[in-house]
Tab-separated table of C-alpha atoms in Angstrom:
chain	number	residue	atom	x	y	z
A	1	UNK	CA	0.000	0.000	0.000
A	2	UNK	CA	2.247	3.266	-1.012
A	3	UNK	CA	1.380	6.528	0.610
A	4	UNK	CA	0.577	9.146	-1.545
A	5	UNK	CA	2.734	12.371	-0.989
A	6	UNK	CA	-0.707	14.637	-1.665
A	7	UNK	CA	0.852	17.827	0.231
A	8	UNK	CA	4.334	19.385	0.877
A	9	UNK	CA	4.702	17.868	4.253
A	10	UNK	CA	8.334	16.770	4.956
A	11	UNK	CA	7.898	13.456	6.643
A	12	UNK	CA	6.795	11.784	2.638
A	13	UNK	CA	10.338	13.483	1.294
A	14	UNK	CA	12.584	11.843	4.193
A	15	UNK	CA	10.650	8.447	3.947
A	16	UNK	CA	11.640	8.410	0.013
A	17	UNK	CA	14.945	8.801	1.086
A	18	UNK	CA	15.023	5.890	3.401
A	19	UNK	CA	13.692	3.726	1.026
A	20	UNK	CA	10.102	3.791	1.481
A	21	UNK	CA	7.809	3.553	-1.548
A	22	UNK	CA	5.687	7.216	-1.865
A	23	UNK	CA	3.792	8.082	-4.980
A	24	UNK	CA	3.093	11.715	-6.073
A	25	UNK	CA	-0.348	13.065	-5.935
A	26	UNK	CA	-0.158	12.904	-10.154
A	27	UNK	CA	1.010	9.271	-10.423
A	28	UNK	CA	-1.612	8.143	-7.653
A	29	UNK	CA	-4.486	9.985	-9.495
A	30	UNK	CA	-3.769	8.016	-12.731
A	31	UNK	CA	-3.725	4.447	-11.105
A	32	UNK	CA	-7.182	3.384	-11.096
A	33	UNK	CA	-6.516	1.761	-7.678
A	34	UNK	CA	-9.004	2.567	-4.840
A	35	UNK	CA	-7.811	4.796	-2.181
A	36	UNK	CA	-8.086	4.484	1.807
A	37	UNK	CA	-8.129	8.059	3.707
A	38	UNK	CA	-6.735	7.891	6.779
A	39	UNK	CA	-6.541	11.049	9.778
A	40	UNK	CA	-3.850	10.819	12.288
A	41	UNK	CA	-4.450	12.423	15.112
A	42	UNK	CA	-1.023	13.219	16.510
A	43	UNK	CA	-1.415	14.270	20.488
A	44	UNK	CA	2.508	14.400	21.079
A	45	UNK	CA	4.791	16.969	22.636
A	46	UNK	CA	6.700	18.925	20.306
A	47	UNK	CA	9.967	16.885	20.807
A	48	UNK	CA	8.501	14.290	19.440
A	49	UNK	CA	5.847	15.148	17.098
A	50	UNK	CA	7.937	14.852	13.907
A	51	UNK	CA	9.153	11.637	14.880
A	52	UNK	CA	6.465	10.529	15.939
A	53	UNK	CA	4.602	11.286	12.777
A	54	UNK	CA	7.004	9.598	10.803
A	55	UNK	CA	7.153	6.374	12.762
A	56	UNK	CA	3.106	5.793	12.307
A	57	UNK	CA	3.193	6.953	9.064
A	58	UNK	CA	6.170	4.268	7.469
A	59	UNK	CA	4.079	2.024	9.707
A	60	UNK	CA	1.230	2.759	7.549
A	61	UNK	CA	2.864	2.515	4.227
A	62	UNK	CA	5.145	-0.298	5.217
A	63	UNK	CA	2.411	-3.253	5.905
A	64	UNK	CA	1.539	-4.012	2.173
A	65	UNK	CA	0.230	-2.969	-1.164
A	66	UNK	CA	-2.638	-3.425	-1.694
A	67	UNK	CA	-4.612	0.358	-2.106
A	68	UNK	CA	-3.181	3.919	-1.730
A	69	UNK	CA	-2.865	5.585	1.236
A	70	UNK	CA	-3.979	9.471	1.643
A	71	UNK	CA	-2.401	9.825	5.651
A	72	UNK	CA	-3.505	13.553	7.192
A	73	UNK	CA	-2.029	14.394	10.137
A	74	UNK	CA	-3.880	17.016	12.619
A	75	UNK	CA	-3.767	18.118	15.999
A	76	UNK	CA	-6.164	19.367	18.980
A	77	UNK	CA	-6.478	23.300	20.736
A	78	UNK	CA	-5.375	22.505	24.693
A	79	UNK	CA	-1.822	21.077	23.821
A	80	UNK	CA	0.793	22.813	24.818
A	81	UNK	CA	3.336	23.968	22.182
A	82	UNK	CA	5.992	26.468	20.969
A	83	UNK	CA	6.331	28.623	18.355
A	84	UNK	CA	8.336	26.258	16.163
A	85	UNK	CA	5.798	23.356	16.112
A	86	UNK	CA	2.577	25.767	15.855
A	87	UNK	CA	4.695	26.894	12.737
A	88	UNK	CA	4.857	23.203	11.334
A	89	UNK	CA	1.023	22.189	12.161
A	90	UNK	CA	-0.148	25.392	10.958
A	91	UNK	CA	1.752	24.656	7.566
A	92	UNK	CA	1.342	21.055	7.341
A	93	UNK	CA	-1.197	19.639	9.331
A	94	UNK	CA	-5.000	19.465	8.506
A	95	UNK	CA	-7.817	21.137	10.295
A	96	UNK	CA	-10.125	18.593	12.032
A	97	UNK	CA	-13.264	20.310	10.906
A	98	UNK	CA	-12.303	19.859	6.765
A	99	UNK	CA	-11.523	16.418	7.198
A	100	UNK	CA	-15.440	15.902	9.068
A	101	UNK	CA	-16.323	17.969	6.158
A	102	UNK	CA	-14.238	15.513	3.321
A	103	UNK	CA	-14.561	11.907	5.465
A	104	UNK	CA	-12.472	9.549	6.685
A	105	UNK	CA	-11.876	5.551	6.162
A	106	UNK	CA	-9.864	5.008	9.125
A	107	UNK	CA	-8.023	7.213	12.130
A	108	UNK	CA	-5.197	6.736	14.361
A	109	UNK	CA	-4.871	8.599	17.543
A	110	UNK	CA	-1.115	8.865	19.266
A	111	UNK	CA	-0.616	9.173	23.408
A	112	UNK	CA	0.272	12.736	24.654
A	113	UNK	CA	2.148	14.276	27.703
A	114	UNK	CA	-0.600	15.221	30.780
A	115	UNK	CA	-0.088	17.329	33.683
A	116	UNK	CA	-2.681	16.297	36.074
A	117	UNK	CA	-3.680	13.251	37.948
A	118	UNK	CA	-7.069	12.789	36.271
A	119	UNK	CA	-7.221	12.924	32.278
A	120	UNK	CA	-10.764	14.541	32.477
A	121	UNK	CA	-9.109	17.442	33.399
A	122	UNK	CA	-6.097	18.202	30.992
A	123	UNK	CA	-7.066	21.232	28.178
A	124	UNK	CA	-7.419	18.460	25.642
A	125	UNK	CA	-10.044	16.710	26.706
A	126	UNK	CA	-13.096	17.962	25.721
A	127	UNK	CA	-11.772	18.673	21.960
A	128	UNK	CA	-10.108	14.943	21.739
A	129	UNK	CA	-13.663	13.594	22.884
A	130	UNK	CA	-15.094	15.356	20.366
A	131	UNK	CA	-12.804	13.938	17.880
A	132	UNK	CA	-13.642	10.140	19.182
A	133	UNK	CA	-17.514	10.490	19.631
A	134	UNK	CA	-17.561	12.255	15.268
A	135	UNK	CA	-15.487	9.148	14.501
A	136	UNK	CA	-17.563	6.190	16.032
A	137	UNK	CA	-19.966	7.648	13.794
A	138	UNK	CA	-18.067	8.436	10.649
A	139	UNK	CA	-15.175	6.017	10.692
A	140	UNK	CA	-14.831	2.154	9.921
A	141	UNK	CA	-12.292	1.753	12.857
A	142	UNK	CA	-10.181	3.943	14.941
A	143	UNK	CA	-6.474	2.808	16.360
A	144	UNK	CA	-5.680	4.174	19.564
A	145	UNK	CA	-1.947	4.470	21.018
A	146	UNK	CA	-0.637	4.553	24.777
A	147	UNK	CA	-2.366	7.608	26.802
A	148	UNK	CA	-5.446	7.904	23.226
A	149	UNK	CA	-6.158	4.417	24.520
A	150	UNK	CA	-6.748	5.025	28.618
A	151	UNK	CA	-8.611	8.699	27.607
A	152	UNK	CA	-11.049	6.523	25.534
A	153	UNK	CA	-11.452	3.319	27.539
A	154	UNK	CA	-12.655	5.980	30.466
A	155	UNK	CA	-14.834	8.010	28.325
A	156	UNK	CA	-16.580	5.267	26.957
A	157	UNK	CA	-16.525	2.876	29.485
A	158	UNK	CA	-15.705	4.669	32.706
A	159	UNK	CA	-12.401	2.242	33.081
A	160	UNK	CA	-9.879	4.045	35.123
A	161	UNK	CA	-6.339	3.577	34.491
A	162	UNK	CA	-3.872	2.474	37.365
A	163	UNK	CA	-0.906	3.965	38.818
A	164	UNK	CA	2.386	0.834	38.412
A	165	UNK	CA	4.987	0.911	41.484
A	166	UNK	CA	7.492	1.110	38.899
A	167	UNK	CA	7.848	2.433	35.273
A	168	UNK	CA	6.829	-0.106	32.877
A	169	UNK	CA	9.978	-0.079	30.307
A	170	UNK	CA	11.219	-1.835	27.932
A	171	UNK	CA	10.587	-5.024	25.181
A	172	UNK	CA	8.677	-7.501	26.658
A	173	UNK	CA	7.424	-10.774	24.679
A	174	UNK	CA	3.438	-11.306	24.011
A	175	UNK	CA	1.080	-13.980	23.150
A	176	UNK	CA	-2.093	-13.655	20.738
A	177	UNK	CA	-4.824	-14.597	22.961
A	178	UNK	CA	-7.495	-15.075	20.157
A	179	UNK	CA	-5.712	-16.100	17.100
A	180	UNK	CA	-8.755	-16.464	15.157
A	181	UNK	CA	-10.321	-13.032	15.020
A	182	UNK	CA	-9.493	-11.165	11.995
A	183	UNK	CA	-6.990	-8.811	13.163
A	184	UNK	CA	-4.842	-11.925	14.509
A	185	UNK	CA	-4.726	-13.587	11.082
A	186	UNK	CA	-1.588	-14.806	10.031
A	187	UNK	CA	0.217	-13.062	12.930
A	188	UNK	CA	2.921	-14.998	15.002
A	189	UNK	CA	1.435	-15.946	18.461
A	190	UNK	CA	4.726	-14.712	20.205
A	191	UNK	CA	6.282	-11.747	19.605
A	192	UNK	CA	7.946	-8.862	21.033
A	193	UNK	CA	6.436	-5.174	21.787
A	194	UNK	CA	7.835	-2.296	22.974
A	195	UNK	CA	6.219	-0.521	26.010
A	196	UNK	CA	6.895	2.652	27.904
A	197	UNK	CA	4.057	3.822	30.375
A	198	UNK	CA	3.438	4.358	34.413
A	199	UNK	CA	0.240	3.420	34.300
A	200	UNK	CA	-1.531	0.699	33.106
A	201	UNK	CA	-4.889	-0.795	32.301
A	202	UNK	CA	-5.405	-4.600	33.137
A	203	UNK	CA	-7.057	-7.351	31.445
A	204	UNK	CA	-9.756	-7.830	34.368
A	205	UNK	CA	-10.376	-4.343	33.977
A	206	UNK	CA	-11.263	-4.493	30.218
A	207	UNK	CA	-13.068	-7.912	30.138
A	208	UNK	CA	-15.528	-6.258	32.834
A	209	UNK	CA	-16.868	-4.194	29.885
A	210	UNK	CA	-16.687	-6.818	26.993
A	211	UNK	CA	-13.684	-5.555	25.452
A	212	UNK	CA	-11.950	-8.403	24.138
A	213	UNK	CA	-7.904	-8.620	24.914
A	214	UNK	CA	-5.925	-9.736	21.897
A	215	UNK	CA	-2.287	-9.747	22.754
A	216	UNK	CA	-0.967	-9.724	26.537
A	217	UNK	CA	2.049	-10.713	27.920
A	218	UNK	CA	3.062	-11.619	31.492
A	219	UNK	CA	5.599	-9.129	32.271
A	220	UNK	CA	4.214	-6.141	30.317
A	221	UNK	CA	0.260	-6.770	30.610
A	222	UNK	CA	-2.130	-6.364	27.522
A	223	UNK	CA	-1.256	-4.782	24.565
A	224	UNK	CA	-4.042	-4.812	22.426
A	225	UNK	CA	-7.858	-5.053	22.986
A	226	UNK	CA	-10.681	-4.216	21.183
A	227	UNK	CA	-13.831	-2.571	21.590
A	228	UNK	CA	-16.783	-4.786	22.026
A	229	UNK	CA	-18.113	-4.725	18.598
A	230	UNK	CA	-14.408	-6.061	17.747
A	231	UNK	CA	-13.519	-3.360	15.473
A	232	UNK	CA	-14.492	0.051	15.430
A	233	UNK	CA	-12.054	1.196	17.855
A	234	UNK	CA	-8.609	-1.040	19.003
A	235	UNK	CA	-6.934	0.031	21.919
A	236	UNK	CA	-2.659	-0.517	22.155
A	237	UNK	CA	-0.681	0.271	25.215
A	238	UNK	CA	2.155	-0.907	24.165
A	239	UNK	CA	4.361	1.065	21.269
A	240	UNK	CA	4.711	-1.119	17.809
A	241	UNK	CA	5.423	2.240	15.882
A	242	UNK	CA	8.675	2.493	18.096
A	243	UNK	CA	11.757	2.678	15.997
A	244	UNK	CA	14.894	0.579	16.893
A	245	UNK	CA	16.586	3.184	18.807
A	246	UNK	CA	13.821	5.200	20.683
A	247	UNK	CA	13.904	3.396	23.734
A	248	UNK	CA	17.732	4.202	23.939
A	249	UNK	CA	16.858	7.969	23.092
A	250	UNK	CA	14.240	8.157	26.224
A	251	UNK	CA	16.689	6.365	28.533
A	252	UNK	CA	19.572	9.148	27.175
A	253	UNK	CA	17.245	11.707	28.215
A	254	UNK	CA	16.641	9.959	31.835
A	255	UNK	CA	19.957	9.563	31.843
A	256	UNK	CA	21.006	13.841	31.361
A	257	UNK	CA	18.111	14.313	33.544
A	258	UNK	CA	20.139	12.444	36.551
A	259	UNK	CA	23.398	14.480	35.479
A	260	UNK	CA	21.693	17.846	35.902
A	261	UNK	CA	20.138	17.140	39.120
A	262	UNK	CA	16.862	16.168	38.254
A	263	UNK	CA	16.628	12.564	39.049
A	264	UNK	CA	18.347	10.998	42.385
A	265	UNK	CA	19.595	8.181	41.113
A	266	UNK	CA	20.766	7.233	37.412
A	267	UNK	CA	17.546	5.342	35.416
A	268	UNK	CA	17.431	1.394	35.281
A	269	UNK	CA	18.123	-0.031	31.683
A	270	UNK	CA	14.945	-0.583	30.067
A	271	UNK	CA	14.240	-3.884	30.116
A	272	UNK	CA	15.429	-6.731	27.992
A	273	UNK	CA	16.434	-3.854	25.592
A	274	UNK	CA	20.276	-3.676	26.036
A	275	UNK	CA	22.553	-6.457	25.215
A	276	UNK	CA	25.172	-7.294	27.423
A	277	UNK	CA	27.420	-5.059	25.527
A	278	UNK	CA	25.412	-2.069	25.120
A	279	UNK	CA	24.432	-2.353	28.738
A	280	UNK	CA	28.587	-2.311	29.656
A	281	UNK	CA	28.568	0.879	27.573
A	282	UNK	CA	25.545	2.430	29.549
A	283	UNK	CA	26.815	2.630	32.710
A	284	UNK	CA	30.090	3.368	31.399
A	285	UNK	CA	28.369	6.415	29.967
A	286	UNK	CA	26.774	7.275	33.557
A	287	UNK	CA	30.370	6.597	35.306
A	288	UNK	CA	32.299	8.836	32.570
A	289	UNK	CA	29.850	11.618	32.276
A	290	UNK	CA	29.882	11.744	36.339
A	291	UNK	CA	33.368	11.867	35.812
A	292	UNK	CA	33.594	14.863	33.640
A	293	UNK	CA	30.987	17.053	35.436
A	294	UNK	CA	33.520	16.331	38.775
A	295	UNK	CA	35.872	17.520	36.723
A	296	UNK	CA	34.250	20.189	34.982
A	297	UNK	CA	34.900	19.123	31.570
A	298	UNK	CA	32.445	18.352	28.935
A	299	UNK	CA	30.404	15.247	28.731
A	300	UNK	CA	31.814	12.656	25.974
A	301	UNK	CA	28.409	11.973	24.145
A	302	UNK	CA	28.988	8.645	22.905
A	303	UNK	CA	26.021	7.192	24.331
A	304	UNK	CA	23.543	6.775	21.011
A	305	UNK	CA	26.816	6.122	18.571
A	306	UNK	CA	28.083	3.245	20.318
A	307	UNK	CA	24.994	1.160	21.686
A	308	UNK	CA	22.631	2.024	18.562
A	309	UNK	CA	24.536	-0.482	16.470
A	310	UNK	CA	23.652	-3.446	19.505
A	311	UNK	CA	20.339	-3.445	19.409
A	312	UNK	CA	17.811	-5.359	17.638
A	313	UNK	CA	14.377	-4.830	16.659
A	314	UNK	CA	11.752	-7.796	17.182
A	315	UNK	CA	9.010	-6.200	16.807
A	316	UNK	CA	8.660	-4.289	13.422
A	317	UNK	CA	7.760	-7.082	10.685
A	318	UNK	CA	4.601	-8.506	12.856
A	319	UNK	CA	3.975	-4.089	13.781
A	320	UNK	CA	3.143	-4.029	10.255
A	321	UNK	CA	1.342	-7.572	9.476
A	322	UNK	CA	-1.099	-6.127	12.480
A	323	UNK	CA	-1.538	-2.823	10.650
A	324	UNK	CA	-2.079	-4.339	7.049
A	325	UNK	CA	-4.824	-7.016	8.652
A	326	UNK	CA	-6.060	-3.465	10.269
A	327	UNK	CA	-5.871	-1.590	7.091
A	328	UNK	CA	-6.802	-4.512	5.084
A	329	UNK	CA	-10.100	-5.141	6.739
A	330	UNK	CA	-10.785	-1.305	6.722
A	331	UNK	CA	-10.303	-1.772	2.858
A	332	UNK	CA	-13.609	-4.303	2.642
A	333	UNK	CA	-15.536	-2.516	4.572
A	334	UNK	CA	-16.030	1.282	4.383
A	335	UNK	CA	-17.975	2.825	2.181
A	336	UNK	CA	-16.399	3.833	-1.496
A	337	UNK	CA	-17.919	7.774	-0.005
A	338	UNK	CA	-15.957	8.146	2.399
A	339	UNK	CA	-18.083	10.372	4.493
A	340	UNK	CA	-20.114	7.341	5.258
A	341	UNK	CA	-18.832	4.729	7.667
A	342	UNK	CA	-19.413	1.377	6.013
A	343	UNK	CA	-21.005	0.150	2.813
A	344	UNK	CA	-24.752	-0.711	2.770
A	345	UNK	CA	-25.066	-4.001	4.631
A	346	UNK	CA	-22.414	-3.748	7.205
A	347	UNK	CA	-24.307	-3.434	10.670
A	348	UNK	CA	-22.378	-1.370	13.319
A	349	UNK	CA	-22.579	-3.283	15.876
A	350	UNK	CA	-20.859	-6.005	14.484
A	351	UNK	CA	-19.041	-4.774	11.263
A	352	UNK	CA	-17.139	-8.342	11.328
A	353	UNK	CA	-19.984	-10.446	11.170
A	354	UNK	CA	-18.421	-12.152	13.864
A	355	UNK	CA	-19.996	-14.597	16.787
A	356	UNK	CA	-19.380	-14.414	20.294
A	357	UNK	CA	-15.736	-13.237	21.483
A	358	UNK	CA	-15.231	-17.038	22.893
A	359	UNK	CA	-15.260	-18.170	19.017
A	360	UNK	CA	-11.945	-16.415	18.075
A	361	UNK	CA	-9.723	-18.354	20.786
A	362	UNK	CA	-8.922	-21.099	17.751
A	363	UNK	CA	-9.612	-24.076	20.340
């Protein structure tokens, strides 16, 4: 499925550099090759917006080939940001209210930063709600990431996220827990999934309000789950879009945090992450930067250089099989007018046609 490059925003131009297949608007209009429309709401801080953006997007055009993507990225009023990245939305981004206006097939929805204990009260609330009540109404299905997915599980089902005793961090392994439904198809029934959070949502928790859990594992709790009509919106707390190296760019950041005084105490290695190698040149990092701050010289920053090329990513090929069985099932089932949500036939409440959620175990 090749993204279509139908706007100057910068993230299609890098992509083609890397490799990634993107068609221009004038090739894509000539290919008589149905399209899929997809918004992406993108809820992150201004550090990582761009990245961000790009990560979901390559996920997007990465899982397979089988229509054209249109991806349009917007934002939400109540978040804070600088000058810099107003600049870049303002430029770039969509406006929520044209792409009501136009449709939608399908919308992802990234985490955010918050501020206060209780997510009812951040400045983004009310305008992000207003975003997932237009699309349970307008769009096939709706992907929601990290802090989208505990914002939505309260809203519509008054499911209250929990506070962990410590940071849940790292790559943790999974197991499909209903291979059979659609979105499992052809999907390995162990892999590996990135996770970063302090809070969590548990599987008791969901299964109290019929959402059906999809992929859990025992050290890093659910990942996925799905809403109780099995498809219009799927919930992830874990992080599939996660390039190879973020993990080691968060713990960097930890990590300068403890040498300017922020942090007491140095941040643990995210777990199962770092090699044995890379985990020797961690807390060498730590000792050495100590070192040079003692000595009031400047901090060798060899940190991302040298442990980058020890790690490995386990998670990206079955990231994108779950997106194209996602996208793919999307594809059958929204409406060729895209301001509608399904074709004529498809009923709502069950868009799958599916039986009970006890029929997808594959027993």
């Amino acid at each position: 499925m090749p993204l279509v490059q139908h706007s100057d925003l910068p993230t299609f131009a890098r992509l083609r550099e890397h490799g990634h297949e993107v068609l221009s608007l004038d090739r894509a209009m000539h290919q008589d090759i149905r399209e899929l429309h997809i918004g992406f709401l993108n809820m992150m801080p201004d550090a990582a917006l761009e990245a961000t953006e790009r990560q979901f997007i390559r996920l997007v055009g990465g899982c397979n080939r089988i229509a054209q993507f249109f991806v349009y990225p917007f934002s939400l009023p109540g978040l804070a940001r600088g000058d810099e990245a107003l600049e870049y939305i303002q430029r770039y981004y969509s406006r929520f209210e044209d792409l009501q206006e136009t449709g939608l097939d399908a919308l992802i929805i990234t985490g955010a930063n918050v501020t206060n204990p209780a997510l009812e009260t951040e400045a983004f609330w009310e305008p992000l709600m207003g975003v997932i009540r237009w699309a349970q109404e307008n769009v096939a299905s709706t992907l929601c990431s990290c802090l989208a997915t505990h914002a939505v599980l309260k809203h519509f089902h008054g499911i209250e996220r929990q506070p962990l005793a410590e940071k849940c961090w790292g790559i943790y392994s999974h197991r499909i827990t209903q291979p059979a439904h659609p979105l499992m198809r052809e999907i390995n029934t162990r892999f590996d999934v990135p996770h970063s959070r302090f809070n969590d949502i548990s599987r008791a928790s969901l299964e109290s309000q019929n959402l059906s859990v999809l992929v859990e594992s025992e050290e890093g709790g659910v990942h996925m789950a799905v809403s109780p009509d099995q498809f219009r919106i799927v919930y992830l707390q874990g992080h599939p879009e996660y390039d190879t190296n973020s993990l080691l760019k968060e713990y960097k950041r930890e990590v300068l945090r403890f040498l300017n005084g922020e942090l007491p105490a140095a941040p643990p290695h995210p777990e199962h992450y770092f090699p044995e190698k890379a985990a020797r040149l961690a807390e060498l990092f730590v000792k050495a930067s100590e070192g040079s701050l003692s000595a009031n010289r400047p901090i060798e920053d060899f940190l991302e250089t040298e442990i980058a090329p020890e790690l490995a990513n386990t998670w990206g090929d079955t990231a994108k099989a779950i997106i194209a069985n996602w996208l793919g099932l999307v594809y059958q089932l929204t409406n060729l007018d895209r301001r509608k949500q399904y074709m004529e036939g498809v009923n709502p409440d069950n868009p799958l046609n599916l039986g009970a959620p006890t029929d997808f175990t594959g027993a």
